Short mmCIF file of C-alpha atoms and ligand atoms in Angstrom, two decimals:
data_model
loop_
_atom_site.label_atom_id
_atom_site.label_comp_id
_atom_site.label_asym_id
_atom_site.label_seq_id
_atom_site.Cartn_x
_atom_site.Cartn_y
_atom_site.Cartn_z
CA MET A 370 -44.82 -91.36 139.69
CA THR A 371 -43.33 -89.15 136.81
CA ARG A 372 -40.00 -90.29 135.36
CA ARG A 373 -37.60 -87.53 134.49
CA ARG A 374 -35.00 -87.74 131.67
CA LYS A 375 -31.43 -88.09 132.87
CA THR A 376 -29.53 -84.80 132.76
CA ARG A 377 -25.89 -84.00 132.35
CA ARG A 378 -25.83 -83.17 136.04
CA ASP A 379 -27.43 -86.52 136.96
CA PHE A 380 -24.82 -88.26 134.94
CA LEU A 381 -22.01 -86.43 136.69
CA ALA A 382 -23.63 -87.02 140.07
CA SER A 383 -23.74 -90.78 139.32
CA SER A 384 -20.05 -90.71 138.27
CA ALA A 385 -19.29 -89.12 141.64
CA ALA A 386 -21.38 -91.72 143.45
CA LEU A 387 -19.43 -94.31 141.51
CA ALA A 388 -16.13 -92.81 142.57
CA ALA A 389 -17.33 -92.67 146.20
CA SER A 390 -18.40 -96.37 146.13
CA ALA A 391 -15.15 -97.26 144.40
CA ALA A 392 -13.19 -95.77 147.32
CA LEU A 393 -15.14 -97.97 149.67
CA MET A 394 -14.53 -101.16 147.61
CA PRO A 395 -12.47 -103.97 149.09
CA ARG A 396 -8.94 -103.87 147.73
CA PRO A 397 -8.58 -107.08 145.67
CA ALA A 398 -8.46 -106.73 141.93
CA ILE A 399 -11.78 -106.24 140.13
CA ALA A 400 -12.88 -109.43 138.36
CA GLN A 401 -12.41 -108.81 134.62
CA ALA A 402 -13.03 -110.87 131.45
CA GLU A 403 -9.84 -111.45 129.52
CA PRO A 404 -8.28 -109.80 127.52
CA HIS A 405 -8.76 -106.36 129.03
CA VAL A 406 -7.60 -102.88 127.87
CA VAL A 407 -7.31 -100.10 130.43
CA VAL A 408 -6.82 -96.53 129.22
CA VAL A 409 -5.70 -93.76 131.53
CA GLY A 410 -6.72 -90.15 130.57
CA GLY A 411 -10.07 -89.19 128.87
CA GLY A 412 -8.60 -86.34 126.76
CA PHE A 413 -8.18 -86.22 122.99
CA ALA A 414 -5.92 -89.22 123.00
CA GLY A 415 -7.48 -91.45 125.58
CA ALA A 416 -11.26 -90.96 124.90
CA SER A 417 -10.29 -91.49 121.18
CA VAL A 418 -8.42 -94.77 121.71
CA ALA A 419 -11.12 -96.13 124.01
CA ARG A 420 -13.84 -95.42 121.47
CA ALA A 421 -11.71 -96.53 118.48
CA LEU A 422 -11.06 -99.94 120.31
CA LYS A 423 -14.79 -100.46 120.97
CA GLN A 424 -15.54 -99.75 117.30
CA LEU A 425 -12.98 -102.28 116.18
CA ASP A 426 -14.17 -104.92 118.64
CA PRO A 427 -17.44 -104.19 120.45
CA ARG A 428 -16.82 -107.16 122.71
CA LEU A 429 -13.45 -106.07 123.95
CA PRO A 430 -13.83 -104.88 127.65
CA VAL A 431 -12.31 -101.32 127.84
CA THR A 432 -12.05 -99.34 131.01
CA LEU A 433 -11.22 -95.58 130.91
CA VAL A 434 -9.65 -94.04 134.02
CA GLU A 435 -10.19 -90.17 134.24
CA ALA A 436 -9.41 -87.86 137.06
CA ASN A 437 -12.01 -85.23 136.15
CA ARG A 438 -15.84 -85.58 135.84
CA ALA A 439 -15.91 -83.64 132.53
CA PHE A 440 -13.30 -82.78 129.98
CA THR A 441 -12.11 -79.08 129.31
CA ALA A 442 -10.53 -78.72 125.88
CA CYS A 443 -7.44 -76.53 125.34
CA PRO A 444 -7.90 -75.91 121.68
CA PHE A 445 -9.88 -72.55 121.36
CA SER A 446 -9.25 -71.80 125.07
CA ASN A 447 -7.21 -68.80 123.94
CA GLY A 448 -10.53 -67.39 122.70
CA VAL A 449 -11.98 -67.80 126.34
CA ILE A 450 -9.01 -65.70 127.57
CA ALA A 451 -9.65 -63.05 124.95
CA GLY A 452 -13.34 -62.77 125.96
CA LEU A 453 -14.49 -64.33 122.60
CA ARG A 454 -16.30 -67.42 123.95
CA ASP A 455 -17.32 -68.90 127.25
CA LEU A 456 -15.42 -71.78 129.17
CA SER A 457 -18.69 -73.88 128.88
CA ALA A 458 -17.99 -74.10 125.11
CA GLN A 459 -14.82 -76.12 126.01
CA GLN A 460 -16.42 -78.58 128.28
CA PHE A 461 -17.55 -82.09 127.31
CA SER A 462 -19.11 -84.89 129.32
CA TYR A 463 -18.20 -88.67 129.19
CA GLU A 464 -21.97 -89.58 128.59
CA LYS A 465 -21.45 -90.84 125.05
CA VAL A 466 -18.24 -92.62 125.80
CA VAL A 467 -20.07 -94.59 128.52
CA ALA A 468 -23.03 -95.22 125.97
CA ASP A 469 -20.43 -96.97 123.72
CA GLY A 470 -20.00 -99.66 126.37
CA ILE A 471 -16.77 -98.29 127.89
CA VAL A 472 -16.47 -98.63 131.58
CA LEU A 473 -15.63 -95.21 133.11
CA ALA A 474 -13.49 -95.50 136.21
CA PRO A 475 -13.50 -92.00 137.85
CA GLY A 476 -10.28 -91.24 139.81
CA THR A 477 -6.67 -90.68 139.45
CA ALA A 478 -4.27 -93.52 138.26
CA ASN A 479 -1.61 -93.59 140.88
CA LEU A 480 0.60 -96.58 140.42
CA VAL A 481 1.36 -99.38 137.86
CA ASP A 482 2.54 -102.81 138.91
CA THR A 483 4.07 -103.82 135.51
CA GLN A 484 4.79 -107.35 136.71
CA ALA A 485 1.29 -108.02 137.79
CA ARG A 486 -0.09 -105.84 134.94
CA THR A 487 -2.20 -104.01 137.48
CA LEU A 488 -3.03 -100.34 137.66
CA ILE A 489 -3.92 -98.73 140.96
CA VAL A 490 -6.69 -96.02 140.90
CA GLY A 491 -7.52 -93.65 143.74
CA ASP A 492 -6.73 -95.06 147.14
CA GLY A 493 -6.47 -98.55 146.01
CA VAL A 494 -8.92 -99.78 143.34
CA ARG A 495 -6.93 -102.40 141.26
CA LEU A 496 -7.46 -102.80 137.44
CA ARG A 497 -5.77 -105.75 135.72
CA TYR A 498 -4.78 -105.21 132.14
CA ASP A 499 -3.46 -107.04 129.15
CA ARG A 500 -2.72 -103.88 127.46
CA LEU A 501 -2.56 -100.44 129.22
CA VAL A 502 -2.59 -97.25 127.11
CA LEU A 503 -1.40 -94.16 128.92
CA ALA A 504 -2.85 -90.93 127.70
CA PRO A 505 -2.24 -88.47 130.61
CA GLY A 506 -1.22 -85.33 128.53
CA ILE A 507 1.18 -83.02 130.22
CA ASP A 508 2.32 -81.88 133.74
CA ILE A 509 4.02 -78.73 134.59
CA ARG A 510 7.70 -79.00 135.57
CA TRP A 511 7.47 -77.22 138.74
CA ASP A 512 11.23 -77.46 139.47
CA ALA A 513 12.24 -75.90 136.16
CA LEU A 514 11.81 -72.22 136.42
CA PRO A 515 12.92 -70.61 139.81
CA GLY A 516 10.13 -68.95 141.46
CA TYR A 517 7.44 -70.68 139.63
CA ASP A 518 5.47 -72.97 141.89
CA LEU A 519 1.81 -73.80 142.52
CA PRO A 520 1.07 -70.57 144.54
CA ALA A 521 2.99 -68.63 141.89
CA ALA A 522 0.66 -69.91 139.23
CA GLU A 523 -2.23 -68.28 141.10
CA ARG A 524 -0.63 -64.97 140.54
CA MET A 525 1.02 -65.63 137.25
CA PRO A 526 -1.30 -68.21 135.46
CA HIS A 527 0.04 -70.70 132.91
CA ALA A 528 -3.42 -71.47 131.50
CA TRP A 529 -1.80 -74.50 129.65
CA LYS A 530 -4.27 -76.81 131.10
CA ALA A 531 -7.63 -75.40 130.45
CA GLY A 532 -10.18 -74.66 133.23
CA GLU A 533 -9.77 -72.44 136.24
CA GLN A 534 -6.40 -71.25 135.04
CA THR A 535 -7.90 -70.11 131.70
CA LEU A 536 -10.68 -68.07 133.71
CA LEU A 537 -7.99 -66.57 135.98
CA LEU A 538 -6.02 -65.11 133.18
CA ARG A 539 -9.12 -63.87 131.48
CA ARG A 540 -10.14 -62.11 134.78
CA GLN A 541 -6.74 -60.49 135.08
CA LEU A 542 -6.86 -59.07 131.62
CA GLU A 543 -10.47 -57.72 132.25
CA ALA A 544 -9.32 -56.11 135.57
CA MET A 545 -6.23 -54.62 134.11
CA GLU A 546 -6.34 -50.76 133.32
CA ASP A 547 -5.82 -49.49 129.82
CA GLY A 548 -2.09 -48.86 129.34
CA GLY A 549 -1.04 -51.93 131.32
CA LEU A 550 1.92 -54.31 130.27
CA VAL A 551 0.99 -57.91 129.55
CA VAL A 552 3.90 -60.46 129.35
CA ILE A 553 3.88 -64.01 127.99
CA SER A 554 6.74 -66.18 128.66
CA ALA A 555 7.08 -68.99 125.87
CA PRO A 556 9.16 -72.19 126.75
CA ALA A 557 11.81 -73.94 124.83
CA ASN A 558 10.72 -76.97 122.64
CA PRO A 559 9.33 -79.45 123.15
CA PHE A 560 5.91 -78.38 124.78
CA ARG A 561 2.14 -78.83 124.30
CA CYS A 562 0.83 -76.95 121.12
CA PRO A 563 3.92 -75.29 119.48
CA PRO A 564 1.83 -72.49 117.91
CA GLY A 565 -0.37 -71.98 121.13
CA PRO A 566 1.71 -69.15 122.77
CA TYR A 567 1.69 -67.06 119.57
CA GLU A 568 -2.12 -67.60 118.92
CA ARG A 569 -2.69 -66.51 122.55
CA ALA A 570 -0.51 -63.53 122.17
CA SER A 571 -2.50 -62.63 118.95
CA LEU A 572 -5.88 -63.03 120.49
CA ILE A 573 -4.73 -61.07 123.71
CA ALA A 574 -3.50 -58.27 121.41
CA HIS A 575 -6.94 -58.35 119.45
CA TYR A 576 -8.55 -57.91 123.04
CA LEU A 577 -6.23 -55.06 123.96
CA LYS A 578 -6.63 -53.34 120.51
CA THR A 579 -10.43 -53.30 120.81
CA LYS A 580 -10.76 -52.77 124.55
CA LYS A 581 -7.54 -51.29 126.07
CA PRO A 582 -5.60 -49.75 123.13
CA ARG A 583 -2.97 -47.97 125.18
CA SER A 584 -1.68 -51.30 126.56
CA LYS A 585 1.28 -53.35 125.38
CA LEU A 586 2.11 -57.02 124.92
CA ILE A 587 5.60 -58.58 125.10
CA ILE A 588 6.36 -62.24 124.33
CA LEU A 589 9.57 -63.31 126.06
CA ASP A 590 10.58 -66.45 124.15
CA ALA A 591 13.24 -69.20 124.98
CA LYS A 592 13.54 -69.91 121.31
CA ASP A 593 14.79 -68.15 118.18
CA ALA A 594 12.23 -69.76 115.92
CA PHE A 595 8.49 -70.87 116.32
CA SER A 596 5.77 -72.57 114.42
CA LYS A 597 3.99 -70.60 111.53
CA GLN A 598 6.53 -67.82 112.46
CA ARG A 599 6.39 -65.84 109.30
CA LEU A 600 2.68 -66.04 109.06
CA PHE A 601 2.26 -64.84 112.58
CA GLN A 602 4.75 -62.01 112.27
CA ASN A 603 3.35 -60.82 108.95
CA ALA A 604 -0.08 -60.68 110.60
CA TRP A 605 1.17 -58.92 113.70
CA LYS A 606 2.73 -56.17 111.54
CA GLU A 607 -0.58 -55.73 109.69
CA LEU A 608 -3.00 -56.05 112.65
CA TYR A 609 -1.21 -55.13 115.87
CA PRO A 610 1.63 -52.63 114.93
CA GLY A 611 3.34 -51.06 117.96
CA LEU A 612 1.19 -53.23 120.33
CA LEU A 613 2.85 -56.61 120.25
CA GLU A 614 6.56 -57.30 120.59
CA TRP A 615 8.37 -60.58 120.33
CA VAL A 616 11.76 -60.88 121.96
CA SER A 617 13.67 -64.08 120.84
CA LEU A 618 16.18 -66.09 122.84
CA SER A 619 19.12 -64.35 121.18
CA MET A 620 17.57 -60.95 121.93
CA GLY A 621 17.38 -61.87 125.57
CA GLY A 622 13.91 -63.33 125.70
CA LYS A 623 14.55 -66.41 127.91
CA VAL A 624 12.90 -66.04 131.30
CA THR A 625 15.37 -67.42 134.02
CA ALA A 626 13.20 -66.70 137.09
CA VAL A 627 9.94 -65.22 138.22
CA GLU A 628 9.13 -63.14 141.32
CA PRO A 629 5.38 -63.55 141.78
CA ALA A 630 5.07 -60.99 144.64
CA THR A 631 5.83 -58.17 142.09
CA ASN A 632 4.69 -59.99 138.90
CA THR A 633 8.23 -59.74 137.52
CA LEU A 634 9.71 -61.87 134.92
CA VAL A 635 13.55 -62.12 134.98
CA THR A 636 15.89 -62.55 131.91
CA ASP A 637 19.66 -62.41 131.70
CA PHE A 638 19.27 -59.00 130.10
CA GLY A 639 16.63 -57.35 132.43
CA ARG A 640 13.45 -57.48 134.47
CA HIS A 641 9.91 -57.00 133.28
CA ASP A 642 7.15 -55.89 135.74
CA ALA A 643 3.97 -56.97 134.20
CA LYS A 644 0.48 -55.87 135.10
CA VAL A 645 -0.63 -59.36 133.78
CA ALA A 646 2.05 -62.23 133.44
CA ASN A 647 1.22 -65.35 131.69
CA VAL A 648 4.11 -67.85 132.39
CA ILE A 649 4.05 -70.94 130.07
CA PRO A 650 6.57 -73.08 131.81
CA PRO A 651 8.59 -76.18 130.82
CA GLN A 652 6.60 -79.24 130.77
CA LYS A 653 6.82 -83.15 130.86
CA ALA A 654 4.53 -86.06 130.37
CA GLY A 655 1.68 -86.48 132.89
CA ARG A 656 2.95 -87.86 136.09
CA ILE A 657 1.58 -91.37 135.77
CA ALA A 658 4.04 -91.89 132.84
CA GLU A 659 7.01 -91.45 135.22
CA LEU A 660 5.31 -93.65 137.92
CA ALA A 661 4.86 -96.39 135.20
CA GLY A 662 8.44 -96.19 134.15
CA VAL A 663 7.67 -95.25 130.62
CA ALA A 664 9.12 -91.62 130.75
CA ASP A 665 12.86 -91.32 130.07
CA ARG A 666 15.29 -88.66 131.43
CA THR A 667 13.74 -86.07 129.11
CA GLY A 668 10.53 -86.41 130.98
CA TRP A 669 8.64 -87.71 127.90
CA CYS A 670 7.88 -91.29 126.71
CA PRO A 671 9.78 -93.07 123.98
CA ILE A 672 7.44 -95.22 121.88
CA ASP A 673 7.51 -97.62 118.87
CA PRO A 674 5.97 -95.58 116.07
CA VAL A 675 3.94 -98.38 114.63
CA THR A 676 2.22 -99.55 117.83
CA PHE A 677 2.80 -96.76 120.30
CA GLU A 678 4.04 -99.37 122.69
CA SER A 679 6.57 -98.04 125.17
CA LYS A 680 10.12 -98.63 124.31
CA LEU A 681 10.81 -98.96 128.15
CA VAL A 682 7.95 -101.22 129.43
CA PRO A 683 6.19 -103.90 127.49
CA ASN A 684 2.38 -104.10 127.26
CA ILE A 685 2.08 -100.31 127.97
CA HIS A 686 1.24 -98.03 125.14
CA VAL A 687 1.56 -94.16 125.31
CA ILE A 688 -0.21 -91.63 123.05
CA GLY A 689 -0.81 -88.00 122.77
CA ASP A 690 1.15 -85.23 124.25
CA ALA A 691 3.14 -87.52 126.60
CA THR A 692 5.01 -89.22 123.78
CA ILE A 693 8.29 -88.46 122.03
CA ALA A 694 6.70 -88.60 118.59
CA GLY A 695 9.62 -87.41 116.34
CA GLY A 696 8.43 -84.63 113.96
CA MET A 697 4.79 -84.71 115.13
CA PRO A 698 3.90 -81.73 117.24
CA LYS A 699 1.94 -82.14 120.47
CA SER A 700 -1.64 -81.27 119.33
CA ALA A 701 -5.14 -82.47 119.72
CA PHE A 702 -5.30 -83.56 116.08
CA THR A 703 -2.02 -85.56 116.60
CA ALA A 704 -3.45 -87.19 119.69
CA ASN A 705 -6.54 -88.30 117.85
CA ALA A 706 -4.64 -89.64 114.93
CA GLN A 707 -2.18 -91.56 117.17
CA ALA A 708 -5.12 -92.90 119.29
CA LYS A 709 -6.59 -94.53 116.09
CA VAL A 710 -3.31 -96.08 114.93
CA CYS A 711 -2.70 -97.34 118.56
CA ALA A 712 -6.18 -98.75 118.83
CA ALA A 713 -5.69 -100.67 115.45
CA ALA A 714 -2.37 -102.00 116.67
CA VAL A 715 -3.57 -103.07 120.09
CA ALA A 716 -6.53 -104.87 118.48
CA LYS A 717 -4.02 -106.75 116.16
CA LEU A 718 -1.64 -107.55 119.01
CA LEU A 719 -4.34 -109.03 121.14
CA LYS A 720 -5.21 -111.46 118.26
CA GLY A 721 -1.32 -112.34 117.96
CA GLU A 722 -1.26 -110.37 114.54
CA THR A 723 1.30 -107.84 113.22
CA PRO A 724 0.19 -104.31 112.93
CA PRO A 725 0.89 -102.58 109.61
CA GLU A 726 3.05 -99.46 109.18
CA PRO A 727 1.00 -96.41 109.67
CA LYS A 728 0.75 -92.97 108.16
CA LEU A 729 -0.51 -90.20 110.48
CA ILE A 730 -1.82 -86.68 109.73
CA ASN A 731 -1.65 -83.56 111.69
CA THR A 732 -3.36 -80.19 110.86
CA CYS A 733 -3.22 -77.28 113.23
CA TYR A 734 -5.22 -74.08 112.84
CA SER A 735 -4.42 -70.89 114.74
CA LEU A 736 -6.45 -67.78 115.01
CA VAL A 737 -4.49 -64.43 114.65
CA ALA A 738 -7.89 -62.52 115.02
CA PRO A 739 -11.40 -63.87 115.27
CA ASP A 740 -11.64 -63.60 111.38
CA TYR A 741 -7.99 -64.38 110.57
CA GLY A 742 -6.93 -68.06 110.50
CA ILE A 743 -3.70 -69.76 109.53
CA HIS A 744 -2.71 -73.45 109.50
CA VAL A 745 0.20 -75.91 109.41
CA ALA A 746 -0.22 -79.52 108.15
CA GLY A 747 2.00 -82.55 107.73
CA VAL A 748 1.84 -86.38 107.10
CA TYR A 749 4.09 -88.64 109.06
CA ARG A 750 5.39 -92.13 108.98
CA PRO A 751 8.01 -94.27 110.79
CA VAL A 752 11.52 -93.87 109.45
CA ASN A 753 14.14 -95.97 111.31
CA GLY A 754 11.94 -95.97 114.46
CA VAL A 755 11.07 -92.26 114.37
CA LEU A 756 7.95 -90.51 113.15
CA THR A 757 9.10 -88.35 110.37
CA GLU A 758 7.30 -85.95 108.14
CA ILE A 759 6.98 -87.18 104.49
CA GLU A 760 8.75 -84.62 102.39
CA GLY A 761 6.38 -82.27 100.61
CA SER A 762 3.26 -83.78 102.27
CA GLY A 763 2.29 -80.70 104.22
CA GLY A 764 3.14 -77.00 104.62
CA VAL A 765 1.56 -73.79 105.88
CA SER A 766 -1.07 -71.27 104.79
CA LYS A 767 0.22 -69.17 101.75
CA ALA A 768 2.08 -66.15 102.97
CA ASP A 769 0.39 -63.69 100.50
CA ALA A 770 -3.14 -65.02 100.77
CA PRO A 771 -5.80 -62.32 100.65
CA ARG A 772 -7.91 -61.43 103.82
CA ASP A 773 -11.00 -63.42 102.54
CA VAL A 774 -8.84 -66.62 102.60
CA ARG A 775 -7.86 -65.83 106.11
CA ALA A 776 -11.37 -65.42 107.13
CA MET A 777 -12.24 -68.73 105.35
CA GLU A 778 -9.41 -70.34 107.32
CA ALA A 779 -10.96 -69.01 110.55
CA THR A 780 -14.18 -70.71 109.74
CA PHE A 781 -12.24 -74.01 108.90
CA ALA A 782 -10.64 -73.75 112.39
CA ASP A 783 -14.04 -73.38 114.05
CA SER A 784 -15.27 -76.43 111.96
CA TRP A 785 -12.30 -78.48 112.85
CA PHE A 786 -13.01 -77.89 116.63
CA LYS A 787 -16.66 -78.84 116.23
CA THR A 788 -15.70 -81.93 114.27
CA ILE A 789 -13.06 -83.29 116.51
CA THR A 790 -14.94 -82.71 119.85
CA SER A 791 -18.08 -84.44 118.38
CA GLU A 792 -16.01 -87.22 117.14
CA VAL A 793 -14.19 -87.75 120.56
CA PHE A 794 -17.04 -86.81 122.92
CA GLY A 795 -20.21 -86.53 121.05
C1 LIG B 843 -3.77 -72.69 124.59
C2 LIG B 843 -3.84 -74.05 123.90
C3 LIG B 843 -4.33 -74.12 122.68
C4 LIG B 843 -4.37 -75.37 121.90
N1 LIG B 843 -4.92 -75.31 120.51
C5 LIG B 843 -4.91 -76.47 119.88
C6 LIG B 843 -5.43 -76.42 118.46
O1 LIG B 843 -5.94 -75.33 118.01
N2 LIG B 843 -5.36 -77.52 117.89
C7 LIG B 843 -4.83 -78.75 118.35
O2 LIG B 843 -4.84 -79.77 117.60
N3 LIG B 843 -4.25 -78.78 119.61
C8 LIG B 843 -4.27 -77.60 120.30
N4 LIG B 843 -3.80 -77.68 121.69
C9 LIG B 843 -3.09 -78.81 122.08
C10 LIG B 843 -4.02 -79.91 122.71
O3 LIG B 843 -4.71 -79.30 123.76
C11 LIG B 843 -3.24 -81.03 123.24
O4 LIG B 843 -2.32 -81.47 122.32
C12 LIG B 843 -4.24 -82.19 123.56
O5 LIG B 843 -5.11 -81.89 124.51
C13 LIG B 843 -3.46 -83.56 123.87
O6 LIG B 843 -4.32 -84.46 124.22
P1 LIG B 843 -3.90 -85.57 125.33
O7 LIG B 843 -4.97 -86.57 125.29
O8 LIG B 843 -2.48 -86.11 125.08
O9 LIG B 843 -3.88 -84.78 126.66
P2 LIG B 843 -5.23 -84.12 127.23
O10 LIG B 843 -6.20 -83.65 126.30
O11 LIG B 843 -4.71 -83.05 128.27
O12 LIG B 843 -5.83 -85.15 128.10
C14 LIG B 843 -5.37 -85.81 129.24
C15 LIG B 843 -6.29 -86.33 130.22
O13 LIG B 843 -5.73 -87.35 131.10
C16 LIG B 843 -6.33 -87.05 132.36
N5 LIG B 843 -5.24 -87.63 133.31
C17 LIG B 843 -3.97 -87.27 133.43
N6 LIG B 843 -3.31 -88.04 134.34
C18 LIG B 843 -4.26 -88.89 134.85
C19 LIG B 843 -4.26 -89.96 135.90
N7 LIG B 843 -3.05 -90.29 136.46
N8 LIG B 843 -5.40 -90.56 136.20
C20 LIG B 843 -6.59 -90.24 135.46
N9 LIG B 843 -6.72 -89.28 134.57
C21 LIG B 843 -5.44 -88.66 134.14
C22 LIG B 843 -6.52 -85.66 132.41
O14 LIG B 843 -7.42 -85.33 133.50
C23 LIG B 843 -7.01 -85.20 131.01
O15 LIG B 843 -8.39 -85.45 130.97
C24 LIG B 843 -3.80 -76.52 122.40
C25 LIG B 843 -3.31 -76.47 123.75
C26 LIG B 843 -3.18 -75.22 124.43
C27 LIG B 843 -2.67 -75.24 125.79
#
């Protein structure tokens, strides 16, 4: 009999089989060695914290609960929308995470019994924890924008969680005739990836300029200011004059309702009938945060900035986009940095030791065109219980940098994506 090497498909199939058998398991809690750390969410924050914990203490049992069989990354997904790369370049398996000795529990975490320190996965598998780390990313606030519900998102995609929505928006742009109007609506703060809507607008503008030059793009914004604003706006003047228009909050940019039947975005000042409408709606922490009681009335999760332990429920830590992290923006870089700090703190707390005060870095690149990159960076530390940017620690790309520097920053962006995804999933 010949033996075949295991392929990615085999791995995913065995994860599915595991999920199916888990669903058939009797309901009592799975027997676990103590202490045990359970992580919910295998994205930039969750996969990073699980792997960092294993690196710090290879004997510590760590279970990672993840709803999807493979991870689809948002960074660089704007390139997929603009036809510059395939969605497969965004997808990563959990093979290497499992190879580290982390137990992958496929399924959706539905409930947390904080008294019994037990997490319920799927239709009843129970996982006991000593420390629970929640890294569920974001959910859409489906009740925040009149007219925008799940069926509306099939007509007016948000594409703010990468995957099918990303492809839907790309297909709509490809199907649009030259001369069409594309409208992006950008939400008020806070939301996932503050520069993301403007990078998306830039790359869609690049697509229109090269493929459908009679078309127009409008950004309707619920804000008067945005990340890397001067750099974006200077680049738009240079690269996309007459093609891309930004309408700020005070100029009537806030979208107050949508009408999916006609692809219409409504503001207090008028109506915009789009050929392609990309609605980036208001957001909140992933639903499990609310179910666990760690989200406050804002929908996000207050945390201790030294340990990332919830300020509302003991023994539960929250990292990544779901947190209220003071000045730190919601980015994959931030999620990875928070994961490392949280892992070090959890390892110390399990030994009864006091975690030291951390410093965390964020750097965020954006592409304004395939060969035109810009960045923002900052270093943060806890000040009076809030993660605060250290004065003078960061900044943005130089406003008057020549084009070869912009081109170099575009290659840095590409290297950053390769480095972080290979650190987290490779
Ligand atoms: C268009 C776009 C471009 C971006 N570009 C950049 C960029 O260039 N640089 C950058 O640093 N950041 C970028 N970001 C932001 C980045 O994607 C997020 O900040 C990052 O993904 C946050 O990581 P996270 O782990 O908190 O959430 P995620 O990466 O979303 O991971 C959450 C995971 O939790 C799982 N999950 C959720 N709930 C449950 C549950 N109940 N049970 C089981 N599993 C669950 C999900 O399936 C998912 O795998 C971009 C975002 C967008 C939308």
